[in-house]
PDB file of N, CA and C in Angstrom:
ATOM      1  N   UNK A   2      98.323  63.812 -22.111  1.00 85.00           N
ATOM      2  CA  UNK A   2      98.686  62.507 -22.613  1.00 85.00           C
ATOM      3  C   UNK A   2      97.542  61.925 -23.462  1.00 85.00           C
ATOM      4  N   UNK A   3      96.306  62.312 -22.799  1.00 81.00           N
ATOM      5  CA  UNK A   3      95.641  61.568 -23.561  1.00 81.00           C
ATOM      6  C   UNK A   3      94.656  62.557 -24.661  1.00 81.00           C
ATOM      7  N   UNK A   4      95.147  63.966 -24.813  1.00 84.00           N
ATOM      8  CA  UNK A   4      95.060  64.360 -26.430  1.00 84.00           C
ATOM      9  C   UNK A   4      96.242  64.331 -26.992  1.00 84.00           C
ATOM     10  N   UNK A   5      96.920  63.875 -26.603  1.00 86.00           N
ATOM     11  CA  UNK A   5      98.276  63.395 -27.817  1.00 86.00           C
ATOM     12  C   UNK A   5      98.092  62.354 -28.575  1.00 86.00           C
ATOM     13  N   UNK A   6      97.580  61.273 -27.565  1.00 87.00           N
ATOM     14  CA  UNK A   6      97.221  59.603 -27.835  1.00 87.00           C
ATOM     15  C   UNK A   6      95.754  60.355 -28.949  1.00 87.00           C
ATOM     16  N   UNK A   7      94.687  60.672 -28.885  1.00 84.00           N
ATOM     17  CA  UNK A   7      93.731  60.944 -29.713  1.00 84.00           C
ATOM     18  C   UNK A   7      94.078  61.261 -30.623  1.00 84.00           C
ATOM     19  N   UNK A   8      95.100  62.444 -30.469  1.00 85.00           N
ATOM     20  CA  UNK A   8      95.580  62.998 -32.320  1.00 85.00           C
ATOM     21  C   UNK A   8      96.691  62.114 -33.033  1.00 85.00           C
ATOM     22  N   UNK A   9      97.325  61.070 -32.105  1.00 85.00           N
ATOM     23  CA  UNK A   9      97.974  59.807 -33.041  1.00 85.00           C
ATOM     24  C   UNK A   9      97.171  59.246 -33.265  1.00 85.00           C
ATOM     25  N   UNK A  10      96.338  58.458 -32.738  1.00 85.00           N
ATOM     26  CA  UNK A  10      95.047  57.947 -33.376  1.00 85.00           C
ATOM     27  C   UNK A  10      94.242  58.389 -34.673  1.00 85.00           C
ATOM     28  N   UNK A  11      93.836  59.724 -34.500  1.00 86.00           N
ATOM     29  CA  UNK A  11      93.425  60.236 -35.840  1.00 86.00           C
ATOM     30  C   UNK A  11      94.153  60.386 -37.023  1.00 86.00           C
ATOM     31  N   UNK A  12      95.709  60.800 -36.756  1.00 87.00           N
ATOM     32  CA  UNK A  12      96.741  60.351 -37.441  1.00 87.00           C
ATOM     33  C   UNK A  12      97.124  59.303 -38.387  1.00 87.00           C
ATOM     34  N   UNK A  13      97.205  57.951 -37.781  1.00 87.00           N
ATOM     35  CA  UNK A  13      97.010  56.898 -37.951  1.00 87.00           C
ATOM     36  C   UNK A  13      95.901  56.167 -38.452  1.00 87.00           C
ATOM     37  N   UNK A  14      94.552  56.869 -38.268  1.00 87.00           N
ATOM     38  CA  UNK A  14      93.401  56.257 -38.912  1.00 87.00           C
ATOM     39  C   UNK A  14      93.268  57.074 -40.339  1.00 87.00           C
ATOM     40  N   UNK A  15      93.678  58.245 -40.567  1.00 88.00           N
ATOM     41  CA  UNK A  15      93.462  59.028 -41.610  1.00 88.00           C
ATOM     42  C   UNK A  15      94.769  58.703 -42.603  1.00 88.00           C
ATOM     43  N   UNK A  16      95.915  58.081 -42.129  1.00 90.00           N
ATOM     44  CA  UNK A  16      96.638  57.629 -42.874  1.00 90.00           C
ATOM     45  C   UNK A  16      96.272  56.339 -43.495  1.00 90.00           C
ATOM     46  N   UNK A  17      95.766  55.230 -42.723  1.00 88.00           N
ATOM     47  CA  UNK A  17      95.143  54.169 -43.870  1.00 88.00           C
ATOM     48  C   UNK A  17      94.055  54.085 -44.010  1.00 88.00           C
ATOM     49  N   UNK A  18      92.880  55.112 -43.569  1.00 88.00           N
ATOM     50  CA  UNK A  18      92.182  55.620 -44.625  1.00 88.00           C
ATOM     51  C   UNK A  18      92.561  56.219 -46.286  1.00 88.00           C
ATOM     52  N   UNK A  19      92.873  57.034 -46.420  1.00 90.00           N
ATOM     53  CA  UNK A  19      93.526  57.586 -47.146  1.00 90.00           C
ATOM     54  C   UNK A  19      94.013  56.372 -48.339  1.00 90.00           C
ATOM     55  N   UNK A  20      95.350  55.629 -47.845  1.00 91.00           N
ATOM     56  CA  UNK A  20      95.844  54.523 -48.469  1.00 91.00           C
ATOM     57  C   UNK A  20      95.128  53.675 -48.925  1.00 91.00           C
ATOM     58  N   UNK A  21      94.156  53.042 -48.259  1.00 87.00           N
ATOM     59  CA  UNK A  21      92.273  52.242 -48.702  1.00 87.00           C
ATOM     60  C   UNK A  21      91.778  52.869 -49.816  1.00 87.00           C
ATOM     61  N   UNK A  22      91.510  54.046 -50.055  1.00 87.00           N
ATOM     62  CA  UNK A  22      90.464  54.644 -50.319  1.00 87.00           C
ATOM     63  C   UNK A  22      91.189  54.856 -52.191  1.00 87.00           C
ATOM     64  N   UNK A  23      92.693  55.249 -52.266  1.00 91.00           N
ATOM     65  CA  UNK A  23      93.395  55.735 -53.023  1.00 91.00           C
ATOM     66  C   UNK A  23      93.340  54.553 -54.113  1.00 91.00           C
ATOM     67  N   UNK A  24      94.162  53.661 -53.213  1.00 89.00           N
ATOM     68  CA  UNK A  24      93.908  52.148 -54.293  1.00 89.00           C
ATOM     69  C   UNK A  24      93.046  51.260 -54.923  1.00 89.00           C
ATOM     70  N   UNK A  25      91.974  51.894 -53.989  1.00 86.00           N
ATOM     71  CA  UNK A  25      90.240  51.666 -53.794  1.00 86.00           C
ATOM     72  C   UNK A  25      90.185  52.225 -55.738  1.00 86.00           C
ATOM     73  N   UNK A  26      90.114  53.404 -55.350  1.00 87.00           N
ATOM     74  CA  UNK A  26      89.592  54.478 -56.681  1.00 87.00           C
ATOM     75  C   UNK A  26      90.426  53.949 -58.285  1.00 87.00           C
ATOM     76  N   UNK A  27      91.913  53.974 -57.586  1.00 90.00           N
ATOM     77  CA  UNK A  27      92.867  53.660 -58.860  1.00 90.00           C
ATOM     78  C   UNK A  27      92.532  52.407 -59.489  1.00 90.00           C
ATOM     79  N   UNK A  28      92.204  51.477 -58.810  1.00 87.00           N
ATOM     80  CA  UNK A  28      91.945  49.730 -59.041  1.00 87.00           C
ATOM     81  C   UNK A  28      90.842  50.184 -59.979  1.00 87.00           C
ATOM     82  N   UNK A  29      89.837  50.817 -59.553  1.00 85.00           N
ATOM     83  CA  UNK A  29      88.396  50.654 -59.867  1.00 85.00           C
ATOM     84  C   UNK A  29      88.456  51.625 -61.455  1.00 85.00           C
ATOM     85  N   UNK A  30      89.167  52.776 -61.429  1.00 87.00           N
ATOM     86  CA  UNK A  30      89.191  53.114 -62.629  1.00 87.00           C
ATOM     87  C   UNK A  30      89.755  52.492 -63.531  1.00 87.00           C
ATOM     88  N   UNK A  31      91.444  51.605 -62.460  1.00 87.00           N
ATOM     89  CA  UNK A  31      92.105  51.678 -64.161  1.00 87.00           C
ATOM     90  C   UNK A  31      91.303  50.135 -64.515  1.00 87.00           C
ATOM     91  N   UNK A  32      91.276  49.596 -63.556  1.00 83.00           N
ATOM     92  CA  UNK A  32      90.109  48.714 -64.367  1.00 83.00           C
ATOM     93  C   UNK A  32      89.083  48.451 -65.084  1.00 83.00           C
ATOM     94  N   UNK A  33      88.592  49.987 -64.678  1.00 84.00           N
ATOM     95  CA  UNK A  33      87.110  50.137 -65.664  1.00 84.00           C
ATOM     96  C   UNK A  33      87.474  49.967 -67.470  1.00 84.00           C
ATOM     97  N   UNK A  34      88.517  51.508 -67.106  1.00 87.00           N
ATOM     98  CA  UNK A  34      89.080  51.669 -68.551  1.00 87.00           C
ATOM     99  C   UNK A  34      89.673  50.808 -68.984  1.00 87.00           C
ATOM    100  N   UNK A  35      90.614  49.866 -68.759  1.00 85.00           N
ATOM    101  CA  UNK A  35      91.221  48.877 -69.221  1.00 85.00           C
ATOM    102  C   UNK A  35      90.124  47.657 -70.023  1.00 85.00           C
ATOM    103  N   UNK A  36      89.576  47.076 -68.569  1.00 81.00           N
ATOM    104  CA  UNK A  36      88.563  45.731 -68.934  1.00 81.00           C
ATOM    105  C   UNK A  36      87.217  46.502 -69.801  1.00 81.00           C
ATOM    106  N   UNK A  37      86.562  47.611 -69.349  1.00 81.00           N
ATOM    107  CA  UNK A  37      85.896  47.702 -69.841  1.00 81.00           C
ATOM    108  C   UNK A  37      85.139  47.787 -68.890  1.00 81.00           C
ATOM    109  N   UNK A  38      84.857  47.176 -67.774  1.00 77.00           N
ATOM    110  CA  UNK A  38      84.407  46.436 -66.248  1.00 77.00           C
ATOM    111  C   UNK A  38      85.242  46.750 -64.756  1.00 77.00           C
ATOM    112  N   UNK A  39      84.395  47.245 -64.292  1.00 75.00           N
ATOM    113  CA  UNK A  39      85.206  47.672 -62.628  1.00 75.00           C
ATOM    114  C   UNK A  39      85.327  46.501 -62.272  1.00 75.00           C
ATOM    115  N   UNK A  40      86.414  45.826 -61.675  1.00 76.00           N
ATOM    116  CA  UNK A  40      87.053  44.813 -60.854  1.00 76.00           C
ATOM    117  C   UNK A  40      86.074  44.922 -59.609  1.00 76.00           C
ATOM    118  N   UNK A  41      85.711  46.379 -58.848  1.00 75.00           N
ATOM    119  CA  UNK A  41      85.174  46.388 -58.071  1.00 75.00           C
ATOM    120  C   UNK A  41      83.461  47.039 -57.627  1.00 75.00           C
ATOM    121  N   UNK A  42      82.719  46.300 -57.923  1.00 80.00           N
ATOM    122  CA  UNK A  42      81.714  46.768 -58.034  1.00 80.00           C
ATOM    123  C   UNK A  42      80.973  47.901 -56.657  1.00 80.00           C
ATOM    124  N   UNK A  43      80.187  48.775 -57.327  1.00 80.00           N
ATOM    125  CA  UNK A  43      79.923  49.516 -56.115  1.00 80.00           C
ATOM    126  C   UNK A  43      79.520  49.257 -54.844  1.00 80.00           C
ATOM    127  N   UNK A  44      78.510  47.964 -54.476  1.00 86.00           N
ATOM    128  CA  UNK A  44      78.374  47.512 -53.042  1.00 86.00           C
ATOM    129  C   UNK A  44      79.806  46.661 -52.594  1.00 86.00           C
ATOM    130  N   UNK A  45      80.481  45.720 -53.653  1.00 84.00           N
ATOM    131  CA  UNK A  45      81.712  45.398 -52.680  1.00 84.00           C
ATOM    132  C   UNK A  45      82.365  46.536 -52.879  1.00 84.00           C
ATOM    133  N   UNK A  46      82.535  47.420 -53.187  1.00 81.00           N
ATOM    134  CA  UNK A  46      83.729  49.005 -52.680  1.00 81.00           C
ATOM    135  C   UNK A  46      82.905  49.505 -50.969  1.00 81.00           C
ATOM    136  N   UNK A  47      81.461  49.447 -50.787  1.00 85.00           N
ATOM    137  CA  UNK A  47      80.462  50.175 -49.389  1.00 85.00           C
ATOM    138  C   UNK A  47      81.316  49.016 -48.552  1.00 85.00           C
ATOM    139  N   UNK A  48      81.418  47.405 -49.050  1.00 86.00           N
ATOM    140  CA  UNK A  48      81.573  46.448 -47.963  1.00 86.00           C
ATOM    141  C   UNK A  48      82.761  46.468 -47.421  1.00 86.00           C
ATOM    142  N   UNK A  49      84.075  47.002 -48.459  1.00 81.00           N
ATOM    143  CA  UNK A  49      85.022  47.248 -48.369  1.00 81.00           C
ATOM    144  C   UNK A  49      85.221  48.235 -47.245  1.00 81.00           C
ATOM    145  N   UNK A  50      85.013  49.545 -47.368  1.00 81.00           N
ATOM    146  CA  UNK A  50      84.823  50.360 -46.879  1.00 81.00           C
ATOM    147  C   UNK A  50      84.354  50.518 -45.405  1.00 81.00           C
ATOM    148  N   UNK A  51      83.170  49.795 -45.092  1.00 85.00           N
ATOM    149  CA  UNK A  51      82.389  49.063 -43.842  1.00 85.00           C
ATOM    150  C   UNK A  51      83.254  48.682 -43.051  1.00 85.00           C
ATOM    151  N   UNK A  52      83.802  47.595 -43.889  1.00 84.00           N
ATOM    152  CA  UNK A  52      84.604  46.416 -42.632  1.00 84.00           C
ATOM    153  C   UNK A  52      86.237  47.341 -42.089  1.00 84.00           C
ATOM    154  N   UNK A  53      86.800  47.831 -43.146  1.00 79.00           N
ATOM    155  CA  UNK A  53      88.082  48.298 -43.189  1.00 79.00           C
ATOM    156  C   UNK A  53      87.649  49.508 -42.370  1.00 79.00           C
ATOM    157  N   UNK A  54      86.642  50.332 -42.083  1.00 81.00           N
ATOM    158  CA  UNK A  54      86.661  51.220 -40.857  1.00 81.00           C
ATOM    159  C   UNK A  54      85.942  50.858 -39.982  1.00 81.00           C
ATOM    160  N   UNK A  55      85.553  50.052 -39.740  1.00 84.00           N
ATOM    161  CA  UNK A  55      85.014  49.523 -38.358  1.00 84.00           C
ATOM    162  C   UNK A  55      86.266  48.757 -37.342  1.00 84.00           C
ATOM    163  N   UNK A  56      86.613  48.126 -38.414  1.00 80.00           N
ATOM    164  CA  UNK A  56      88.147  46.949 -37.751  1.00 80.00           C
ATOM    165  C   UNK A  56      89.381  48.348 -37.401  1.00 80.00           C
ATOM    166  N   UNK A  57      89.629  49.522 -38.102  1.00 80.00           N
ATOM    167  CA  UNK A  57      90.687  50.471 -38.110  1.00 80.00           C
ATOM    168  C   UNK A  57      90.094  51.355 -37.096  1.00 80.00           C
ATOM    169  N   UNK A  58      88.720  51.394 -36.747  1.00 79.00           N
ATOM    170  CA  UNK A  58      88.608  52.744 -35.515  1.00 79.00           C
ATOM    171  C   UNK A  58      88.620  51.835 -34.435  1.00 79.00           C
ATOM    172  N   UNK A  59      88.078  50.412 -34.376  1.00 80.00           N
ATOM    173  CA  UNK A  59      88.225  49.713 -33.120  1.00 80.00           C
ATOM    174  C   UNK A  59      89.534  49.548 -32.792  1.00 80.00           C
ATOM    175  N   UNK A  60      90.414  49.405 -33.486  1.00 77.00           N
ATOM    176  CA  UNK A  60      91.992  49.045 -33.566  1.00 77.00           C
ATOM    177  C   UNK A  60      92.644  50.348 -32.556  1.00 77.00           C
ATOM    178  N   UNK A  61      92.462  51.302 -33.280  1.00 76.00           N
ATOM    179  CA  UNK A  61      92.617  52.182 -33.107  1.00 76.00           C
ATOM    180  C   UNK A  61      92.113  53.335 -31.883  1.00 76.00           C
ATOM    181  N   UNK A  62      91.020  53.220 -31.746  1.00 77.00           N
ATOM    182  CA  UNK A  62      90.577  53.633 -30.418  1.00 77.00           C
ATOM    183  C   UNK A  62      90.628  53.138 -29.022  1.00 77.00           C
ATOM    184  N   UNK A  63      91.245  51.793 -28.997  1.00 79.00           N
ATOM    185  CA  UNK A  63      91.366  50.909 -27.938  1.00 79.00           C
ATOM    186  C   UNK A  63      92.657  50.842 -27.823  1.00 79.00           C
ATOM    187  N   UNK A  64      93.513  51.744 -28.393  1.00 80.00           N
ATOM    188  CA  UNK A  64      95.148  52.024 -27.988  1.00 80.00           C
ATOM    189  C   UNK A  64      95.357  52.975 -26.881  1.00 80.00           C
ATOM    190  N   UNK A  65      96.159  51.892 -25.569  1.00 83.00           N
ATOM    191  CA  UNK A  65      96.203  53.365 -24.346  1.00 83.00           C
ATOM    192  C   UNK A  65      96.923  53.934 -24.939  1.00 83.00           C
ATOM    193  N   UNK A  66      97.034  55.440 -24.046  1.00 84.00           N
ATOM    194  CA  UNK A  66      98.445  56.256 -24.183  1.00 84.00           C
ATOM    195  C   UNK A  66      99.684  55.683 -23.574  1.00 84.00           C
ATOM    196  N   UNK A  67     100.291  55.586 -23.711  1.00 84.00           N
ATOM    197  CA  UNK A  67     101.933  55.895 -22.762  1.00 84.00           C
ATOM    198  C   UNK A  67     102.552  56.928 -22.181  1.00 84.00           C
ATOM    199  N   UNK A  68     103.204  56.877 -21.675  1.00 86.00           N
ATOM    200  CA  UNK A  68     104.399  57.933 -20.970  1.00 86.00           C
ATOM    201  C   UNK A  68     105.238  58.609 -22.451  1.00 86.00           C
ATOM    202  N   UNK A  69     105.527  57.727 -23.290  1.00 85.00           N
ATOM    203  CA  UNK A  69     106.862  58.408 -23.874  1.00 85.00           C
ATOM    204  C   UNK A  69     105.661  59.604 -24.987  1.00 85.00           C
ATOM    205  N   UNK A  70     104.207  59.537 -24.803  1.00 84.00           N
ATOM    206  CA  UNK A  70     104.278  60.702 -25.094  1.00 84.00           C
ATOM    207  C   UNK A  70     103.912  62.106 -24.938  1.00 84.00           C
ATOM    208  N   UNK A  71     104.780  61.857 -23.658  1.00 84.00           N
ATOM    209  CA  UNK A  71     104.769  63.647 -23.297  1.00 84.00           C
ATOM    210  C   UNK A  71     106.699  63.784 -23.336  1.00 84.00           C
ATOM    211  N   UNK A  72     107.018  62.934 -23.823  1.00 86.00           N
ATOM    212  CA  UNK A  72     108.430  63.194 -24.019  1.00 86.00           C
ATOM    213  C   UNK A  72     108.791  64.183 -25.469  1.00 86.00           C
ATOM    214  N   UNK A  73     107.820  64.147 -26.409  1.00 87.00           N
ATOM    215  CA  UNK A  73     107.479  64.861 -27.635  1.00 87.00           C
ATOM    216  C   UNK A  73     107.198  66.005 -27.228  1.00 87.00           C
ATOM    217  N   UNK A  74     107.695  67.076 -28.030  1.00 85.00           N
ATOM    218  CA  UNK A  74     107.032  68.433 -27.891  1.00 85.00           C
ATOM    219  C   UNK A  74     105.738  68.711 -28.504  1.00 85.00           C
ATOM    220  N   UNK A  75     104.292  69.048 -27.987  1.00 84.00           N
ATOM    221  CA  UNK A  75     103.230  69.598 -28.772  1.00 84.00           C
ATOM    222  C   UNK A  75     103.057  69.863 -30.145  1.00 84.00           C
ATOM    223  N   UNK A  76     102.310  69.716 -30.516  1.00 85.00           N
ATOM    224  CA  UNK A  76     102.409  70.084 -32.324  1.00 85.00           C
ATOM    225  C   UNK A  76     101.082  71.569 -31.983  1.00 85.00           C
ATOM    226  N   UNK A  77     101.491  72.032 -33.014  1.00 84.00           N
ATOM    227  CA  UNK A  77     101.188  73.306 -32.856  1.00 84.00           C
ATOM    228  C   UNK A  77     100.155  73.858 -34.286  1.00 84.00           C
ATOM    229  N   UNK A  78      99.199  75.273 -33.870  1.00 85.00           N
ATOM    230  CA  UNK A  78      97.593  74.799 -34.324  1.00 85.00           C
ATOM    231  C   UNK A  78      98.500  74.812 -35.995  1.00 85.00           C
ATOM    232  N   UNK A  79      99.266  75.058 -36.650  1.00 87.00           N
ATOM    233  CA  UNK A  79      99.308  75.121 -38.048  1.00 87.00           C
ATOM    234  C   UNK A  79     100.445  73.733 -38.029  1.00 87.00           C
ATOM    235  N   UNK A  80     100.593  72.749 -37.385  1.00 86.00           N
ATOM    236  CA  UNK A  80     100.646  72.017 -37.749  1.00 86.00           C
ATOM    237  C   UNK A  80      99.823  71.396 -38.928  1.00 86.00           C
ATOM    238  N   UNK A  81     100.464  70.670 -40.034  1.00 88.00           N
ATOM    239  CA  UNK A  81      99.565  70.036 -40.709  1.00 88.00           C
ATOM    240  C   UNK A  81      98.953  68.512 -40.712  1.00 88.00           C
ATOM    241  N   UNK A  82      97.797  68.448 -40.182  1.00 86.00           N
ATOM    242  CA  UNK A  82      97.278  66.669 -39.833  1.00 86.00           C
ATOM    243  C   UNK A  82      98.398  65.606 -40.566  1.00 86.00           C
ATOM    244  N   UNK A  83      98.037  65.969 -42.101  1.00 89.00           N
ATOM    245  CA  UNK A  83      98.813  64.892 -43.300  1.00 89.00           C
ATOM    246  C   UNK A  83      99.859  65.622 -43.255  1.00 89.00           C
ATOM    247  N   UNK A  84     101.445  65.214 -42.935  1.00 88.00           N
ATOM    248  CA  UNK A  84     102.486  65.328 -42.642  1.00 88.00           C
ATOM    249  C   UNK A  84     103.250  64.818 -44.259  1.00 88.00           C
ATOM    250  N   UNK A  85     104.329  65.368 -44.409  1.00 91.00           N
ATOM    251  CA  UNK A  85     105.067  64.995 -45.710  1.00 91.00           C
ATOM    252  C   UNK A  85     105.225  63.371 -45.601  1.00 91.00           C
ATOM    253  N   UNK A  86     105.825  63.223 -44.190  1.00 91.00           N
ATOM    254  CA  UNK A  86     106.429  61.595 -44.010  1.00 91.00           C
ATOM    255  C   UNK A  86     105.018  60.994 -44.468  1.00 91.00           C
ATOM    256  N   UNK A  87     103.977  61.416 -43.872  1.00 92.00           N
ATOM    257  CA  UNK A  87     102.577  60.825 -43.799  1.00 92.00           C
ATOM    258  C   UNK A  87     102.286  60.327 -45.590  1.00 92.00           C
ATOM    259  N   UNK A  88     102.332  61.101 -46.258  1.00 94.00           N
ATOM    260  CA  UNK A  88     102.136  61.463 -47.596  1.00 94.00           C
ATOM    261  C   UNK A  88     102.935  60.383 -48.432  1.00 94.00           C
ATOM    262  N   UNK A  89     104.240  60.577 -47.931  1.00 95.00           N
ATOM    263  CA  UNK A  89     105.029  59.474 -48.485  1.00 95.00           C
ATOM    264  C   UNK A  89     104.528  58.060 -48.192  1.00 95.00           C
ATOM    265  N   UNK A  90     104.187  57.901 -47.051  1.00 94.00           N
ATOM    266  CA  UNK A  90     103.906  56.412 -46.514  1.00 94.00           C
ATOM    267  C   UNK A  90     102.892  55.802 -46.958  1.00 94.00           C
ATOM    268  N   UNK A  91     101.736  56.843 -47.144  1.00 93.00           N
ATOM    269  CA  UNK A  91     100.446  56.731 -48.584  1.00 93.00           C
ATOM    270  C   UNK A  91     100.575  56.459 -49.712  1.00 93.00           C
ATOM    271  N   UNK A  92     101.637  57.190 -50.490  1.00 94.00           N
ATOM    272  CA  UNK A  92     102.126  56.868 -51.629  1.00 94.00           C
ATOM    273  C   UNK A  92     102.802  55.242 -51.445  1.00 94.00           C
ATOM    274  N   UNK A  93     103.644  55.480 -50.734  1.00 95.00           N
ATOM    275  CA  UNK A  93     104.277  54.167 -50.744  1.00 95.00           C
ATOM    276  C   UNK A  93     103.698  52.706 -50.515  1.00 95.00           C
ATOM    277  N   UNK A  94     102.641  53.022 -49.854  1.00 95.00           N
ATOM    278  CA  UNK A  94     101.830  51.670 -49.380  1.00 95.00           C
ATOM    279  C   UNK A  94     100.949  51.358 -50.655  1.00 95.00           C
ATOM    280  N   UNK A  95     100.465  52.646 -51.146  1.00 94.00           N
ATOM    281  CA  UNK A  95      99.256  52.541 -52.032  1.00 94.00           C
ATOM    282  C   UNK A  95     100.054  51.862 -52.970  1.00 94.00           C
ATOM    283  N   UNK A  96     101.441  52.382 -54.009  1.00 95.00           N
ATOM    284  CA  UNK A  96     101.918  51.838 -55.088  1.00 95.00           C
ATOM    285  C   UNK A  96     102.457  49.995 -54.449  1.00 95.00           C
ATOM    286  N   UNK A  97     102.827  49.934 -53.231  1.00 96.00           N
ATOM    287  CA  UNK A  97     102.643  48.316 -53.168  1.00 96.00           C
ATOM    288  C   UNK A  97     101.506  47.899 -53.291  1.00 96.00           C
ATOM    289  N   UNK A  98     100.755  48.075 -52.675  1.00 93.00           N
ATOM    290  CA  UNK A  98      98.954  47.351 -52.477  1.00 93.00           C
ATOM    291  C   UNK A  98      98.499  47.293 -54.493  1.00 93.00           C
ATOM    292  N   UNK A  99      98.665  48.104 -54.917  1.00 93.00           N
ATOM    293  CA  UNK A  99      98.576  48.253 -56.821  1.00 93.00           C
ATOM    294  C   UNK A  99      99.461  47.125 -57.422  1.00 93.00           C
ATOM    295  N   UNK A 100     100.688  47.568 -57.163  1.00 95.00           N
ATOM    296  CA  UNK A 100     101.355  46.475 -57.209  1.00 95.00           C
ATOM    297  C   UNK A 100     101.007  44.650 -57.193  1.00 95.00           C
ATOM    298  N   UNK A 101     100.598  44.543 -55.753  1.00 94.00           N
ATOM    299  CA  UNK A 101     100.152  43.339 -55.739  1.00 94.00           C
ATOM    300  C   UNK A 101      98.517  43.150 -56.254  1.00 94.00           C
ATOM    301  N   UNK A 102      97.945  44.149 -56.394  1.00 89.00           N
ATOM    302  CA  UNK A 102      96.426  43.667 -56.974  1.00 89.00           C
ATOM    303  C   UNK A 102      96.668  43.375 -58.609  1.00 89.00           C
ATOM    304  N   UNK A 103      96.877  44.169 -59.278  1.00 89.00           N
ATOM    305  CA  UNK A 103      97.524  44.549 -60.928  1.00 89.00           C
ATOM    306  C   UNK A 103      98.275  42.920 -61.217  1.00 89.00           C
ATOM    307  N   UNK A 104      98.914  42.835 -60.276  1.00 92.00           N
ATOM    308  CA  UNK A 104      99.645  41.459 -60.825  1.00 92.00           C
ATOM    309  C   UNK A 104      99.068  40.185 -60.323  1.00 92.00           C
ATOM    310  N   UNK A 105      97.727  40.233 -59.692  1.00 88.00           N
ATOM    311  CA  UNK A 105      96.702  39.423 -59.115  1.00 88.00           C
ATOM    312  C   UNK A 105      96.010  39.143 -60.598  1.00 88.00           C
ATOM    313  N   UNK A 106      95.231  40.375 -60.744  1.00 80.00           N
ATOM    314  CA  UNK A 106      94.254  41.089 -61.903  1.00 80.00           C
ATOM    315  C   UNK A 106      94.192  40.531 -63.377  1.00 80.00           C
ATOM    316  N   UNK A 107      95.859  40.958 -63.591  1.00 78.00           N
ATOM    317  CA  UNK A 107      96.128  40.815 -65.142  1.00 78.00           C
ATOM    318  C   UNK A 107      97.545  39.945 -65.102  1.00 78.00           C
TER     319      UNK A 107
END
């Protein structure tokens, strides 16, 4: 139970990692190229970065397990960590989060 609960956890932290990090990069380029000027300069991208994984592993590591999951079958060693659904939900979060910065921005 409780390496199931660890590998949702890592799951879950590597998924909005990932999503952070993506919109992080896209903001910062297409802004460079656009303005001329990164929107986000390199120590606020470290501060960014700082706070958004300190607040996401505490979040995250202080989740008990439950019962319902040993109701799941094992994932197995060629399982892949980043999952298609996973991938999608990255994509999908990242193009909202762009979304609302871009129309903040410009």
């Amino acid at each position: 139970m409780w390496g199931r609960n660890v590998y949702d956890s890592i799951a879950k932290f590597l998924q909005f990692q990932l999503t952070v990090n993506v919109v992080a990069v896209i903001v910062a380029f297409t802004g460079a190229c656009i303005t001329q000027d990164s929107p986000l300069k390199a120590v606020q991208m470290l501060w960014v970065n700082l706070i958004m994984d300190t607040l996401a592993s505490l979040a995250l590591a202080t989740e008990p397990p439950t019962e319902a999951l040993l109701l799941r079958r094992p994932y197995g060693r060629d399982h892949p960590l980043v999952s298609g659904t996973m991938l999608r939900n990255i994509l999908g979060h990242a193009a909202y989060q762009l979304l609302v910065i871009f129309t903040l921005l410009f």
